[in-house]
Amino acid sequence: MSQLDQLTCQETFRRLDDYVDRELSADEMQQVREHLDRCEWCASEYVFEEHVIQGVRERIRQITIPADLLSRISLALDRETVEPPR
Amino acid sequence: MPSSRETFEQLLAAALPSAFGVAIRFVRNRDDAEDLVQEASLRAYRSFHTFTPGTNFRAWLLRILTNLYYQKYRQRQREPQLTELEDAPDLYLYLQTRDAGLHQRSDDPAGLVLERLSMDHIAGAIDALPDDFRMVAALYFIEEFSYEEIAGIVDVPIGTVRSRLHRGRKLLQKSLWQLAVDQGLVAPLTPEAAAP
Ligand SMILES: [Zn+2]
């Protein structure tokens, strides 16, 4: 890759949110990855943002669902008189 | 061949934790979340013939659930107005933790913040976001949908999902920092300590 293709820190930063979510084009993903490989500062921001998202995900997924929810829905389905068309 | 009822219940059983997790962030209480999931499931069953086997059942169910939320629940809730919200600056949490010296304390400063916070803290922080941001955030954090999939579920353009999500994440970081400080993560900065 030539120097011209290399992203600056600012250009990398602008793409960071989309990069975390893998929402950039394949080319841009590659450009950001290469910048992160050689720039410790941007890399530490990226790792930080990623860890925050993962941490929020882990916590928020610990919701316990009511144990009888599926069976209650199943009972309600029994009461449905109309069979869904095949 | 399993009946369509059996197939439906199998798919539903696998999708239920996710549907309930999203529903409770939408309506912000367990009773309404149960009602919302139950009614969405019945609606899904009635239109199960329109579901394409092999496609993402959770996304399909959540679209039905989201429509139902729009129709029946959304108007009943009082919402904070967007103008009341102050945007959080970029990298808010990163900079706060750095300035508080947490980057010297650990290789994983984000982990130091998060280990102070319970599920209830984080759920409360998401629930405090305005409706539009909260819905996108719920779908994003519970599932790992793409922006396009979220856009399909909440029925707004992808660019809108992107901006709500990015802005919502920053607002969330601001709340998480405040909560972690309240939990004793760091002493609040004195003016002298905050000076460069
Ligand atoms: Zn950089």
XYZ file of N, CA, C and O and ligand atoms in Angstrom, chain A residues 9 35 39 42, ligand 1:
17
model
N -4.622 9.740 11.529
C -5.334 9.433 12.775
C -6.758 9.992 12.723
O -7.712 9.342 13.140
N -3.965 1.009 9.708
C -3.608 2.136 10.571
C -3.503 1.676 12.027
O -2.566 2.040 12.736
N -0.449 2.289 14.618
C -0.661 3.458 15.473
C -1.216 3.009 16.826
O -2.388 2.652 16.941
N -4.414 5.166 18.227
C -5.732 4.805 17.675
C -6.120 3.382 18.076
O -7.290 3.100 18.337
Zn -3.655 6.888 14.636
